[in-house]
Tab-separated table of C-alpha atoms in Angstrom:
chain	number	residue	atom	x	y	z
K	27	MET	CA	-10.255	-17.087	5.016
K	28	ILE	CA	-12.252	-15.495	7.720
K	29	ARG	CA	-9.247	-15.213	9.931
K	30	ALA	CA	-6.999	-13.943	7.125
K	31	THR	CA	-9.528	-11.215	6.198
K	32	VAL	CA	-9.696	-10.170	9.856
K	33	VAL	CA	-6.113	-9.823	10.247
K	34	LEU	CA	-5.933	-8.026	6.879
K	35	TRP	CA	-8.464	-5.638	7.823
K	36	ALA	CA	-6.420	-4.889	11.045
K	37	ALA	CA	-3.427	-4.397	8.745
K	38	MET	CA	-5.272	-2.094	6.624
K	39	LEU	CA	-6.234	0.063	9.549
K	40	ALA	CA	-2.814	0.463	10.657
K	41	SER	CA	-1.758	1.057	7.067
K	42	SER	CA	-4.456	3.886	6.424
K	43	LEU	CA	-3.330	5.537	9.811
K	44	SER	CA	0.282	5.256	8.630
K	45	ASN	CA	-0.631	6.941	5.510
K	46	VAL	CA	-2.546	9.927	6.683
K	47	LEU	CA	0.152	10.440	9.603
K	48	THR	CA	3.003	10.256	7.215
K	49	SER	CA	1.042	12.679	4.483
K	50	ARG	CA	0.170	15.094	7.271
K	51	GLY	CA	4.015	15.052	8.438
K	52	MET	CA	5.440	15.293	4.721
K	53	ARG	CA	3.006	18.154	3.610
K	54	ALA	CA	4.104	20.265	6.713
K	55	ARG	CA	7.679	19.727	5.406
K	56	GLY	CA	6.883	20.968	2.003
K	57	PRO	CA	7.664	19.556	-1.484
K	58	LEU	CA	11.111	18.096	-2.460
K	59	GLU	CA	12.621	20.368	-4.946
K	60	ASP	CA	16.372	20.139	-4.552
K	61	TYR	CA	17.963	16.835	-5.457
K	62	SER	CA	21.378	17.187	-4.618
K	63	PRO	CA	22.771	14.388	-2.625
K	64	GLY	CA	23.611	16.478	0.383
K	65	HIS	CA	20.161	17.898	0.438
K	66	LEU	CA	18.449	14.617	-0.192
K	67	LEU	CA	20.229	13.228	2.817
K	68	ARG	CA	19.238	16.116	5.189
K	69	TRP	CA	15.722	15.899	3.725
K	70	GLY	CA	15.375	12.356	4.161
K	71	TRP	CA	16.754	12.310	7.609
K	72	GLY	CA	14.499	15.401	8.459
K	73	SER	CA	11.513	13.437	7.220
K	74	VAL	CA	12.000	10.124	9.178
K	75	THR	CA	12.656	12.180	12.480
K	76	ASP	CA	9.466	14.299	12.088
K	77	LYS	CA	7.071	13.365	14.640
K	78	TRP	CA	4.083	12.749	12.444
K	79	VAL	CA	6.243	10.648	10.043
K	80	LEU	CA	7.668	8.734	13.054
K	81	LEU	CA	3.808	7.911	14.329
K	82	GLY	CA	3.287	6.948	10.697
K	83	LEU	CA	6.183	4.543	10.687
K	84	VAL	CA	5.088	2.893	13.957
K	85	ALA	CA	1.773	2.246	12.522
K	86	GLY	CA	3.550	0.972	9.179
K	87	ALA	CA	5.571	-1.435	11.149
K	88	ALA	CA	2.420	-2.979	12.839
K	89	ASN	CA	0.806	-3.182	9.232
K	90	PHE	CA	3.801	-5.056	8.167
K	91	LEU	CA	3.897	-7.751	10.803
K	92	LEU	CA	0.336	-8.451	10.389
K	93	TRP	CA	0.920	-8.656	6.632
K	94	LEU	CA	3.445	-11.184	7.041
K	95	VAL	CA	0.910	-13.198	9.079
K	96	VAL	CA	-1.764	-13.072	6.248
K	97	LEU	CA	0.855	-14.173	3.666
K	98	SER	CA	1.679	-17.204	5.759
K	99	TRP	CA	-1.914	-18.153	5.382
K	100	ALA	CA	-2.997	-16.852	1.920
K	101	ASP	CA	-2.109	-16.731	-1.737
K	102	VAL	CA	-0.621	-13.203	-2.509
K	103	SER	CA	-2.929	-12.901	-5.626
K	104	TRP	CA	-5.717	-13.332	-3.116
K	105	ALA	CA	-4.528	-11.124	-0.134
K	106	LEU	CA	-2.934	-8.032	-2.227
K	107	PRO	CA	-6.138	-6.925	-4.059
K	108	MET	CA	-7.963	-7.236	-0.701
K	109	ASN	CA	-5.952	-4.130	0.471
K	110	ALA	CA	-7.902	-1.942	-2.043
K	111	VAL	CA	-10.625	-1.568	0.367
K	112	GLU	CA	-7.883	0.824	2.098
K	113	TYR	CA	-8.512	3.384	-0.674
K	114	ALA	CA	-12.073	3.899	0.493
K	115	VAL	CA	-10.868	4.034	4.176
K	116	THR	CA	-8.228	6.508	3.170
K	117	ALA	CA	-10.365	8.666	1.122
K	118	LEU	CA	-12.548	8.978	4.053
K	119	MET	CA	-9.986	9.650	6.646
K	120	ALA	CA	-8.304	12.219	4.213
K	121	MET	CA	-11.639	13.835	3.859
K	122	TRP	CA	-12.181	14.120	7.788
K	123	PHE	CA	-8.594	14.803	8.949
K	124	LEU	CA	-6.705	16.466	5.850
K	125	LYS	CA	-9.829	18.300	4.734
K	126	GLU	CA	-9.319	16.944	1.120
K	127	ARG	CA	-12.209	17.069	-1.144
K	128	VAL	CA	-13.552	13.782	-2.771
K	129	ALA	CA	-15.245	14.362	-5.958
K	130	PRO	CA	-18.484	12.221	-7.038
K	131	ARG	CA	-16.293	10.532	-9.760
K	132	ARG	CA	-13.860	9.386	-6.986
K	133	TRP	CA	-16.812	7.967	-4.999
K	134	ALA	CA	-17.837	5.974	-8.250
K	135	ALA	CA	-14.167	4.746	-8.483
K	136	ILE	CA	-14.053	3.813	-4.810
K	137	GLY	CA	-17.412	2.090	-5.448
K	138	LEU	CA	-16.041	-0.163	-8.314
K	139	ILE	CA	-13.104	-1.079	-6.125
K	140	VAL	CA	-15.024	-2.245	-3.307
K	141	ALA	CA	-17.077	-4.370	-5.642
K	142	GLY	CA	-13.904	-5.787	-6.916
K	143	VAL	CA	-12.697	-6.326	-3.509
K	144	GLY	CA	-15.932	-8.431	-2.887
K	145	CYS	CA	-15.107	-10.762	-5.863
K	146	VAL	CA	-11.552	-11.309	-4.680
K	147	MET	CA	-12.846	-12.092	-1.171
K	148	GLY	CA	-14.997	-14.751	-2.649
K	149	SER	CA	-12.430	-16.253	-4.768
K	150	TRP	CA	-10.564	-17.783	-1.780
T	13	MET	CA	4.643	17.865	-11.798
T	14	ARG	CA	2.211	15.193	-13.058
T	15	LEU	CA	4.819	13.375	-15.019
T	16	ARG	CA	7.267	13.503	-12.053
T	17	SER	CA	4.726	11.861	-9.704
T	18	LEU	CA	3.451	9.323	-12.225
T	19	SER	CA	7.036	8.036	-13.136
T	20	VAL	CA	8.319	7.988	-9.584
T	21	MET	CA	4.988	6.202	-8.656
T	22	LEU	CA	5.574	3.508	-11.425
T	23	VAL	CA	8.983	2.719	-10.081
T	24	ALA	CA	7.746	2.460	-6.552
T	25	ILE	CA	4.915	0.139	-7.715
T	26	LEU	CA	7.472	-2.194	-9.561
T	27	ALA	CA	9.433	-2.233	-6.329
T	28	ALA	CA	6.396	-2.940	-4.264
T	29	GLY	CA	5.159	-5.732	-6.408
T	30	ALA	CA	8.427	-7.669	-6.686
T	31	GLY	CA	8.844	-7.120	-2.801
T	32	ASN	CA	5.494	-8.749	-2.068
T	33	LEU	CA	6.314	-11.647	-4.424
T	34	CYS	CA	9.431	-12.115	-2.211
T	35	LEU	CA	7.636	-11.688	1.023
T	36	SER	CA	5.042	-14.204	-0.100
T	37	LYS	CA	7.511	-16.845	-1.137
T	38	GLY	CA	9.369	-16.159	1.973
T	39	MET	CA	6.294	-16.758	4.279
T	40	GLN	CA	5.363	-20.016	2.329
T	41	LEU	CA	8.831	-21.113	3.368
T	42	VAL	CA	8.432	-20.088	6.901
T	43	GLY	CA	5.034	-21.756	7.264
T	44	SER	CA	1.498	-20.757	8.506
T	45	LEU	CA	1.269	-19.142	11.906
T	46	GLU	CA	-1.165	-21.723	13.689
T	47	VAL	CA	-0.111	-21.544	17.412
T	48	PHE	CA	-0.820	-18.063	19.249
T	49	THR	CA	1.138	-18.501	22.404
T	50	PRO	CA	3.825	-15.509	23.073
T	51	SER	CA	6.621	-18.052	22.305
T	52	ALA	CA	5.052	-19.416	19.101
T	53	VAL	CA	4.414	-15.918	17.738
T	54	TRP	CA	7.837	-14.828	18.629
T	55	ALA	CA	9.518	-17.842	16.817
T	56	PHE	CA	7.223	-17.081	13.855
T	57	PHE	CA	8.460	-13.711	13.484
T	58	SER	CA	12.013	-14.450	14.162
T	59	ALA	CA	11.785	-16.953	11.491
T	60	ALA	CA	10.110	-14.468	9.227
T	61	VAL	CA	12.477	-11.541	9.507
T	62	THR	CA	15.580	-13.944	9.141
T	63	ASN	CA	14.464	-15.658	5.935
T	64	PRO	CA	16.493	-14.307	2.876
T	65	TRP	CA	13.375	-13.763	0.679
T	66	VAL	CA	11.592	-11.868	3.500
T	67	ILE	CA	14.786	-9.725	3.840
T	68	GLY	CA	14.843	-9.072	0.146
T	69	GLY	CA	11.195	-8.221	0.162
T	70	ILE	CA	11.779	-5.754	3.177
T	71	ALA	CA	14.445	-4.087	1.257
T	72	LEU	CA	12.182	-3.770	-1.871
T	73	GLU	CA	9.253	-2.473	0.272
T	74	LEU	CA	11.653	-0.075	1.875
T	75	ALA	CA	12.648	1.281	-1.581
T	76	ASN	CA	8.914	1.655	-2.317
T	77	PHE	CA	8.396	3.521	0.981
T	78	LEU	CA	11.066	6.117	0.263
T	79	LEU	CA	9.782	6.986	-3.161
T	80	TRP	CA	6.325	7.018	-1.633
T	81	LEU	CA	7.335	9.654	0.844
T	82	ALA	CA	8.501	11.893	-2.162
T	83	VAL	CA	5.241	11.396	-3.941
T	84	LEU	CA	3.172	12.214	-0.992
T	85	SER	CA	5.045	15.543	-0.746
T	86	TRP	CA	3.853	16.419	-4.326
T	87	SER	CA	0.358	14.829	-4.498
T	88	GLN	CA	-2.885	14.476	-2.449
T	89	VAL	CA	-3.037	11.215	-0.454
T	90	SER	CA	-6.566	10.550	-1.831
T	91	TRP	CA	-5.267	10.765	-5.411
T	92	ALA	CA	-1.996	9.187	-5.202
T	93	LEU	CA	-2.667	6.301	-3.204
T	94	PRO	CA	-5.112	4.224	-5.590
T	95	LEU	CA	-2.508	4.117	-8.224
T	96	ASN	CA	-0.828	1.395	-6.303
T	97	ALA	CA	-3.685	-0.843	-7.393
T	98	LEU	CA	-1.697	-1.470	-10.660
T	99	GLU	CA	0.584	-3.662	-8.502
T	100	TYR	CA	-2.352	-6.087	-8.050
T	101	ILE	CA	-2.429	-6.953	-11.802
T	102	LEU	CA	1.298	-7.257	-12.011
T	103	VAL	CA	1.324	-9.342	-8.736
T	104	ALA	CA	-1.620	-11.600	-9.888
T	105	LEU	CA	0.225	-12.482	-13.227
T	106	ALA	CA	3.631	-12.790	-11.513
T	107	ALA	CA	2.356	-15.242	-8.635
T	108	ARG	CA	0.820	-17.380	-11.466
T	109	LEU	CA	4.123	-17.539	-13.250
T	110	PHE	CA	6.601	-17.712	-10.385
T	111	LEU	CA	4.687	-18.980	-7.340
T	112	GLY	CA	2.257	-21.349	-8.992
T	113	GLU	CA	-0.927	-19.833	-7.665
T	114	VAL	CA	-4.025	-20.564	-9.263
T	115	VAL	CA	-5.917	-17.262	-10.352
T	116	GLY	CA	-9.652	-18.193	-11.331
T	117	PRO	CA	-12.018	-16.155	-13.224
T	118	VAL	CA	-13.796	-14.647	-10.344
T	119	ARG	CA	-10.560	-13.256	-8.781
T	120	TRP	CA	-9.677	-11.805	-12.368
T	121	VAL	CA	-12.979	-10.174	-12.437
T	122	GLY	CA	-12.414	-8.798	-9.020
T	123	ILE	CA	-9.029	-7.594	-9.904
T	124	GLY	CA	-10.415	-6.052	-13.318
T	125	LEU	CA	-13.144	-4.043	-11.220
T	126	ILE	CA	-10.497	-2.757	-8.916
T	127	ALA	CA	-8.289	-1.643	-12.061
T	128	ALA	CA	-11.346	0.075	-13.626
T	129	GLY	CA	-11.918	2.132	-10.370
T	130	VAL	CA	-7.970	2.719	-10.467
T	131	VAL	CA	-8.355	4.290	-13.927
T	132	LEU	CA	-11.572	6.161	-12.845
T	133	LEU	CA	-9.611	7.619	-10.001
T	134	TYR	CA	-6.748	8.606	-12.354
T	135	ALA	CA	-9.234	10.345	-14.776
T	136	SER	CA	-10.680	12.410	-11.844
T	137	TRP	CA	-7.283	14.149	-11.832
T	138	GLU	CA	-8.035	15.737	-15.144
T	139	HIS	CA	-10.359	17.959	-13.181
T	140	PRO	CA	-8.473	20.802	-11.501
T	141	GLU	CA	-11.167	21.754	-9.091
T	142	THR	CA	-10.552	18.234	-7.489
T	143	ASP	CA	-6.976	18.808	-7.497
T	144	ALA	CA	-6.404	21.894	-5.539
T	145	ALA	CA	-3.268	21.343	-3.238
């Protein structure tokens, strides 16, 4: 359980980093509004070749390999909810790096999620 | 705007949940990583990424990722990300049914608290002052 938790946290750090980098890249690119196939293809290609999105993909790949290791050790019904800690981490990183506001109600929600993760962790 | 984000997110969540079930099934077949020499780790990942269940799981996670990219271009990351927690309930139910996992009361309570947190996060989108783009 200890080693699965540690590797899971490492995976989550990579995942949070990936989300923030990807979000930064996608928001710089602007919203998807035209759904014609040609535009979708260009939009998709432009997205995955964006510098920030690419960095996000590298962090995402690291997250995925670590996740496979965790799944080789743990039940998916244990390991998956453990990922919810990422919401707290992502909210913090979004606040610091993307300057998003996190309202009090969201902090309460994050508290519930963290308490739930504690229960799941103890249920190994 | 909100309906569009929500419906694309729901499809993404279904793909992610099914993907994780496939990955879990595949990794149970590959077996536990217990030896940490470079060659053993290499053999482990080689076996993993050539397992049909893992490949299927990767395809579903990829579908989830592409949908997620679209959602990220519409919504703030601190709002959109927590909706993924719905996946935990679906996966816990499906893991019991299809993978024979034992989900005890403490784990359900934990998943319930997480889901409650998710509902609260969703409700916080009702307030426009927290939703400025």
